[in-house]
Structures are given as C-alpha cells and as structure tokens.
Amino acid sequence: MATKKASTTRKNNIKTNGNRPVRSKSHKKESGLLQQIAFHRFIAPTVRRAQDLLQRRPHRSFRRTYRRDYVRSLRLPGYWSFTNYVRKTLWTNKKLFIGLVVAYIVVTIAIIGLASEDIYSTLRETISESEAGMFDGAWGEIGKAGLLLVAGVSGSFNEASSDPQVQQGVYATVIALLTWLTTVWLLRAILTGHRPKLRDGLYNAGAPILSTFLVATVIIVQLLPVTLAAFGYGSAVSSGLLEGGVEAMLFWSVAALLTILSLYWITSTMIALVVVTLPGMYPMQALRTAGDLVIGRRVRILLRFLWLGMTVVLSWALIVIPIILLDAWLKTTIPAIESVPLVPSTLLVMGSLTIVWVASYIYLLYRKVVDDDAAPA
C-alpha cells in the first residue's frame, strides 16, 4: 500500500503537456538541492584548494614571474661546511648509527643473503678476457674494477635463489625504507635534545612506512622523463642517429629538457620523504608542504642534492675500486682465500652506509630549510 502511494506521488510530481513532461515545483526544488550538495561536496573544495595554491605560490601559467615576486632567503653553510656538519652529527652519535648499519647488514644477510662470490669471480674473469685489448696498464686495471663496481651496484652479483627476484627486490626495498625511517627518527630525537636508543628507533620509526613508500613511488614516476632520455640515447647510438650534426643537436636538446624536468620534480619530492615522517602526515599533504618549502629555493636545494650525489659516487669509487684491485691481487697471490667474499661484503657495507648518510644529509638539509621560514616576496 505504501509503495503504491509513493508511486502515485511521483506521478503527480511530473505533469504532462502534450507529449512533453512538465516537472512540478517540488521536483525542481529537489533537483536544485542535489546540485547544491554536489557543489559544496565536490566543486567548492576544489576551488578552495586552487585559490589556496594561488595564494601560496607566486607563479602563474603563461605569465612571466619576476624575481622580486619569488625571491626567498635560504641561509645555508657552504658545501664542504655542511657536509662536515653532517659528518660531525653522525660521528658524535656513532654508536647509534654504527649499530643501525650493523642491524641493516644482519637483516639483509638473513633475509636476502650476500652477493655470490662465484658469480663475481666469473664476471671478473670474463671482463679480463673480453676486454684484454681495451684495458692495458694500471689505468686498464682501474677501468676493469670500475666495470665490476657498476655490475655490483646493478645487482649482477646476486645469484638466482628459490625466491623470485621480484620478491627479493621487495625485501630490499622494505629494509632500505626502514633504515631510512630509523635514521630520520633518531636524528629528530637527537636534535630535540633527547638521547634515544637504537631499540627505540627500530620499534617506533616504522609507522609511516606506507606513506614513505607512496612518496618514493612518486619519485620513480618523476624519473620517467630521464629514463626515457636514457633509452632514447641507447636507441640513437644503435641506429647511428647521433652521427648527424642536426639530429644530434635535436636529440641532446630534448634529452636535456627531459633531465631538467625530472630534476625539477624530484627536488621537492626528496624533501617530502622527510616531511611525510611527521606524525599524522599524509603523502599528498607532504608533497604540498615540501613544494611550499622549496618555492624560490629550488635551484639552491637542487645543487645540494647534486653535490650529495657527486660525493656518494666519488666515495664509492675511492673505496670500492681499490678493494676490488686488492681482492684480485690477494686471490692471485694467496689461492687459499679464493672463496672469501671480500667484494660482496664491501658492497653490502657501503650500501648500508650510503642509506644512512643520504638520509642524514637530506634530513639535516630539511631542518635548515625549515629554520629559515621566510615566505616568497
């Protein structure tokens, strides 16, 4: 009976004018109410976010931004001075961070395992035989060691195990993220005047791991332009495209633009990796906050990241290449130590030290940026 009455009410709300239905005032009022609800729920928040973004950012699309509108202070020590500041901070708390490095190494060996010494030896012999005419003398040996270093960093020493390679990659990613989060947690506690223990960091730092993973995924997406440029370079070399002057100029111009685009994007996202570790911070909120922090300072912060990358690459070259040369000499002189995994162990230790160093550098740089909280002019 109630269904029949409701159906009659709906029919009464729609009158007919010939073959064309004419909606009653009550139906029009209901439709207007739905439009208002849709506006306040979906459209109004988007408009507010856009207006808030325009208030916080001085740049406008298709319009020149003058320096007076975006200039922003950023008081930072020099490159060497700031690097030494990071080193002193870690060295002052060396027990904490050495313990963290040891924990990273133990967990990695227990879950993933150590790189294969047999694969390393086979690859070393293969490079020595195949590149015998290319690498001669002392510089030739350094060149071979450099190739082995690149192969080790790319994971060529890892042997196939019962676990799929993708699963091992997931394990390595989770361990690296936890090491990153623990480093940031310990540094935040130290700079606030506390004396944290490594146990506290290991137990409490992992809460934002999902948010950190999502921000790291954004970085991977932002690196797609430079990856595309790298694939394009390989195709251009194989096809002989770079032999022509005009074609080479066009290719390098496009590759430079793609590289600049990736660097522009990841500058703020690297800061977001630290921002997202704050309590109650969501990934998109962290990206917006990091973007606000780097406005008017992007080039100066990017140069610090490039300096960080250069120092890391130089450190790997200066430490690992001599160890590779020493390993080859020792195993030629003392055949009994042929199975000692000196180079794979060195790669694992350097990898753990690099994660702690990079996390410390970026976090302390973030603190310097936050301390100078000047807004764009």
XYZ file of C-alpha atoms in Angstrom:
377
model
C 0.000 0.000 0.000
C 2.878 2.365 0.880
C 4.630 1.518 -2.412
C 1.514 2.322 -4.394
C 1.127 5.679 -2.595
C 4.775 6.609 -3.280
C 4.377 5.738 -6.949
C 1.275 7.903 -7.143
C 3.165 10.805 -5.543
C 5.990 10.558 -8.106
C 3.475 10.506 -10.929
C 1.768 13.594 -9.535
C 5.091 15.441 -9.353
C 5.502 15.096 -13.158
C 2.705 16.578 -15.208
C 2.353 16.236 -18.962
C 1.929 18.982 -21.532
C 1.014 17.025 -24.660
C 3.912 14.620 -25.217
C 6.389 16.741 -23.193
C 6.610 16.162 -19.388
C 6.494 19.243 -17.192
C 8.181 18.859 -13.799
C 6.435 20.213 -10.742
C 7.909 22.794 -8.346
C 8.725 20.139 -5.751
C 10.777 18.155 -8.262
C 12.658 21.300 -9.366
C 13.371 22.115 -5.734
C 14.723 18.617 -5.147
C 16.952 18.864 -8.252
C 18.317 22.231 -7.095
C 19.049 20.788 -3.678
C 21.053 17.951 -5.254
C 23.046 20.449 -7.313
C 23.868 22.458 -4.210
C 25.020 19.318 -2.402
C 27.232 18.343 -5.367
C 28.705 21.856 -5.490
C 29.538 22.023 -1.789
C 30.894 18.477 -1.682
C 32.962 18.299 -4.875
C 33.342 21.625 -6.674
C 33.754 24.054 -3.759
C 36.672 22.127 -2.122
C 38.481 22.026 -5.470
C 38.005 25.766 -5.962
C 39.233 26.450 -2.423
C 42.332 24.314 -2.956
C 43.109 26.136 -6.209
C 42.682 29.549 -4.562
C 44.842 28.477 -1.628
C 47.544 27.275 -4.037
C 47.491 30.600 -5.893
C 47.898 32.459 -2.608
C 50.882 30.337 -1.584
C 52.659 30.204 -4.949
C 53.852 33.309 -6.826
C 53.953 31.614 -10.256
C 51.161 31.850 -12.851
C 50.741 29.831 -16.026
C 51.807 31.536 -19.258
C 52.925 34.595 -17.348
C 56.444 35.712 -16.523
C 57.342 35.601 -12.819
C 59.677 38.419 -11.839
C 62.460 37.752 -9.379
C 61.065 40.273 -6.922
C 57.951 38.084 -6.623
C 59.644 34.783 -5.805
C 62.997 35.646 -4.220
C 63.333 33.868 -0.876
C 66.115 33.662 1.654
C 67.872 30.410 2.490
C 70.824 30.614 4.850
C 72.952 27.505 4.378
C 76.596 26.729 5.159
C 78.954 26.087 2.263
C 79.033 22.713 0.526
C 82.073 21.396 2.395
C 80.972 23.019 5.642
C 77.508 21.458 5.558
C 78.920 18.055 4.587
C 81.286 18.285 7.551
C 78.330 19.252 9.763
C 76.510 16.065 8.732
C 79.655 14.033 9.382
C 80.099 15.557 12.842
C 76.467 14.886 13.739
C 76.814 11.218 12.805
C 80.229 10.850 14.430
C 79.024 12.377 17.692
C 76.376 9.649 17.834
C 78.486 6.956 16.204
C 77.319 4.156 18.495
C 73.724 4.644 17.405
C 74.410 4.776 13.692
C 77.081 2.066 13.627
C 74.556 -0.134 15.412
C 71.982 0.764 12.763
C 74.404 -0.123 9.966
C 75.170 -3.462 11.626
C 71.449 -4.166 12.059
C 70.870 -3.397 8.358
C 73.678 -5.771 7.349
C 72.458 -8.597 9.590
C 68.843 -8.318 8.440
C 69.895 -8.148 4.774
C 72.072 -11.257 5.047
C 69.357 -13.131 6.977
C 66.522 -12.310 4.567
C 68.150 -11.728 1.164
C 71.641 -13.154 1.527
C 75.075 -11.979 0.425
C 76.028 -11.492 -3.206
C 77.637 -14.541 -4.777
C 81.435 -14.682 -4.750
C 81.387 -17.301 -7.540
C 79.403 -15.009 -9.846
C 81.762 -12.140 -9.033
C 84.825 -14.262 -9.835
C 83.302 -15.468 -13.102
C 82.386 -11.944 -14.140
C 85.871 -10.692 -13.264
C 87.468 -13.333 -15.446
C 85.034 -12.622 -18.279
C 85.814 -8.900 -18.249
C 89.558 -9.573 -18.103
C 89.388 -11.881 -21.130
C 86.921 -9.967 -23.286
C 88.434 -6.520 -22.671
C 92.085 -7.545 -22.771
C 92.938 -5.220 -25.651
C 90.927 -2.275 -24.363
C 92.279 -2.072 -20.805
C 96.070 -2.134 -20.608
C 98.366 -0.999 -17.833
C 97.431 0.469 -14.484
C 94.558 2.547 -15.863
C 93.265 -0.559 -17.599
C 93.018 -2.380 -14.272
C 91.186 0.586 -12.776
C 88.793 0.523 -15.744
C 88.071 -3.179 -15.194
C 87.481 -2.520 -11.493
C 85.092 0.284 -12.426
C 83.092 -2.085 -14.640
C 82.926 -4.599 -11.794
C 81.739 -1.837 -9.465
C 78.929 -0.866 -11.861
C 77.980 -4.523 -12.219
C 77.884 -4.976 -8.446
C 75.740 -1.881 -7.875
C 73.307 -3.024 -10.561
C 72.853 -6.367 -8.786
C 74.711 -8.575 -11.260
C 76.441 -10.474 -8.422
C 73.167 -11.781 -6.996
C 72.582 -15.431 -7.695
C 69.202 -16.910 -8.515
C 67.603 -18.428 -5.431
C 64.365 -20.171 -4.589
C 62.728 -16.787 -4.037
C 61.671 -14.853 -7.135
C 63.842 -11.863 -7.954
C 60.864 -9.518 -7.564
C 60.311 -10.832 -4.048
C 63.946 -10.163 -3.177
C 63.521 -6.639 -4.517
C 60.534 -6.126 -2.240
C 62.558 -7.317 0.758
C 65.432 -4.990 -0.136
C 63.042 -2.044 -0.550
C 61.369 -2.632 2.811
C 64.721 -2.952 4.604
C 66.034 0.227 2.946
C 62.874 2.171 3.863
C 63.063 1.017 7.473
C 66.718 2.062 7.634
C 65.804 5.463 6.177
C 62.939 5.936 8.664
C 65.055 4.849 11.616
C 67.817 7.299 10.655
C 65.341 10.183 10.401
C 63.665 9.207 13.687
C 66.981 9.071 15.558
C 68.167 12.403 14.149
C 64.870 14.092 15.007
C 65.147 12.831 18.578
C 68.797 13.896 18.840
C 68.151 17.421 17.569
C 65.300 17.880 20.045
C 67.701 17.225 22.924
C 66.855 13.596 23.694
C 69.184 10.629 23.990
C 67.410 7.911 22.013
C 68.388 4.285 21.930
C 68.652 2.262 18.770
C 65.966 -0.057 20.102
C 63.521 2.851 20.356
C 64.217 3.876 16.777
C 63.788 0.352 15.422
C 60.498 -0.105 17.273
C 58.937 3.306 16.647
C 60.242 4.549 13.297
C 58.313 2.198 11.026
C 54.847 3.752 11.413
C 54.937 5.913 8.247
C 56.445 3.211 6.018
C 53.396 3.063 3.728
C 53.314 6.851 3.321
C 57.057 6.896 2.669
C 56.689 4.130 0.091
C 53.998 6.115 -1.740
C 56.178 9.235 -1.841
C 59.100 7.118 -3.094
C 56.789 5.782 -5.816
C 56.124 9.375 -6.867
C 59.887 9.852 -7.251
C 60.057 6.805 -9.515
C 57.278 8.247 -11.676
C 59.037 11.625 -11.797
C 62.222 9.936 -13.031
C 60.427 8.567 -16.105
C 61.496 11.516 -18.341
C 65.215 10.990 -17.665
C 64.709 7.219 -18.061
C 63.083 7.880 -21.417
C 66.088 10.019 -22.364
C 68.437 7.171 -21.403
C 66.506 4.651 -23.517
C 66.461 7.164 -26.355
C 70.242 7.502 -26.119
C 70.671 3.750 -26.446
C 68.412 3.651 -29.492
C 70.139 6.686 -31.031
C 73.580 5.112 -30.633
C 72.497 1.794 -32.145
C 70.770 3.494 -35.108
C 73.579 5.985 -35.792
C 71.304 8.968 -35.229
C 73.962 10.859 -33.272
C 76.357 10.871 -36.209
C 74.492 13.717 -37.899
C 75.000 17.245 -36.575
C 71.381 18.465 -36.669
C 69.945 15.177 -35.427
C 72.445 15.031 -32.545
C 71.683 18.633 -31.564
C 67.930 17.954 -31.518
C 68.383 14.756 -29.527
C 70.609 16.335 -26.872
C 68.253 19.295 -26.566
C 65.279 17.022 -25.918
C 67.321 14.831 -23.542
C 68.453 17.903 -21.593
C 64.867 19.146 -21.275
C 63.672 15.730 -20.035
C 66.504 15.573 -17.495
C 65.777 19.092 -16.228
C 62.087 18.199 -15.887
C 62.883 15.168 -13.709
C 65.328 17.143 -11.574
C 62.761 19.934 -11.138
C 60.147 17.458 -9.925
C 62.234 15.359 -7.556
C 63.762 18.376 -5.762
C 60.619 18.900 -3.688
C 59.740 15.198 -3.527
C 63.055 14.372 -1.846
C 62.143 16.878 0.876
C 58.696 15.251 1.042
C 60.396 11.970 2.036
C 61.313 13.683 5.299
C 58.090 15.668 5.699
C 55.981 12.522 5.416
C 57.636 11.084 8.539
C 55.935 13.722 10.719
C 53.098 12.346 12.884
C 49.715 12.482 11.175
C 51.164 13.500 7.797
C 49.625 12.067 4.618
C 51.529 11.632 1.321
C 49.689 14.311 -0.693
C 49.872 16.720 2.226
C 53.621 16.051 2.489
C 54.080 16.739 -1.233
C 52.209 20.041 -0.946
C 54.180 21.071 2.133
C 57.501 20.197 0.507
C 56.501 22.154 -2.588
C 55.810 25.210 -0.429
C 59.206 24.835 1.264
C 61.222 24.804 -1.972
C 59.412 27.656 -3.751
C 62.007 30.312 -4.561
C 64.807 27.988 -3.384
C 64.551 25.070 -5.804
C 67.819 25.653 -7.656
C 69.848 26.065 -4.456
C 68.346 22.904 -2.945
C 68.856 21.013 -6.220
C 72.530 21.961 -6.236
C 72.845 20.491 -2.731
C 71.308 17.232 -3.948
C 73.665 17.129 -6.923
C 76.570 17.701 -4.537
C 75.304 14.840 -2.396
C 75.118 12.546 -5.417
C 78.609 13.521 -6.538
C 80.113 12.851 -3.102
C 78.390 9.466 -2.874
C 79.613 8.372 -6.309
C 83.133 9.617 -5.550
C 83.179 7.811 -2.198
C 82.130 4.528 -3.814
C 84.817 4.896 -6.466
C 87.577 5.782 -3.986
C 86.717 2.963 -1.568
C 85.370 0.067 -3.620
C 87.700 0.220 -6.657
C 90.894 -0.127 -4.525
C 89.259 -3.034 -2.654
C 88.454 -4.741 -5.973
C 92.077 -4.334 -7.053
C 93.301 -5.570 -3.664
C 90.948 -8.562 -3.851
C 92.295 -9.533 -7.283
C 95.906 -9.252 -6.088
C 95.300 -11.222 -2.877
C 93.492 -14.062 -4.632
C 96.222 -14.270 -7.233
C 98.914 -14.323 -4.537
C 97.076 -16.492 -1.974
C 94.782 -19.000 -3.762
C 93.553 -20.331 -0.389
C 91.360 -17.242 0.105
C 89.681 -17.545 -3.296
C 86.252 -18.105 -1.713
C 86.418 -15.171 0.731
C 83.616 -12.732 -0.313
C 85.589 -9.530 0.213
C 83.983 -7.510 -2.588
C 80.353 -8.616 -1.961
C 80.766 -7.798 1.740
C 82.202 -4.389 0.875
C 79.223 -3.642 -1.396
C 76.784 -4.523 1.386
C 78.584 -2.349 3.958
C 78.825 0.571 1.527
C 75.145 0.229 0.674
C 74.096 0.452 4.312
C 76.426 3.379 4.980
C 75.080 5.180 1.917
C 71.448 4.903 3.046
C 72.290 6.288 6.495
C 74.420 9.081 5.020
C 71.863 10.150 2.400
C 69.002 10.096 4.923
C 71.057 12.174 7.379
C 72.111 14.705 4.745
C 68.568 15.238 3.431
C 67.051 15.442 6.911
C 69.591 17.985 8.167
C 69.151 19.990 4.955
C 65.383 19.914 5.556
C 65.936 21.274 9.063
C 67.981 24.152 7.671
C 65.225 24.950 5.176
C 62.535 24.850 7.879
C 64.556 27.055 10.213
C 64.610 29.764 7.554
C 60.816 30.026 7.226
C 60.738 33.198 5.121
C 57.855 33.364 2.644
C 58.336 34.334 -1.016
C 58.467 38.066 -1.543
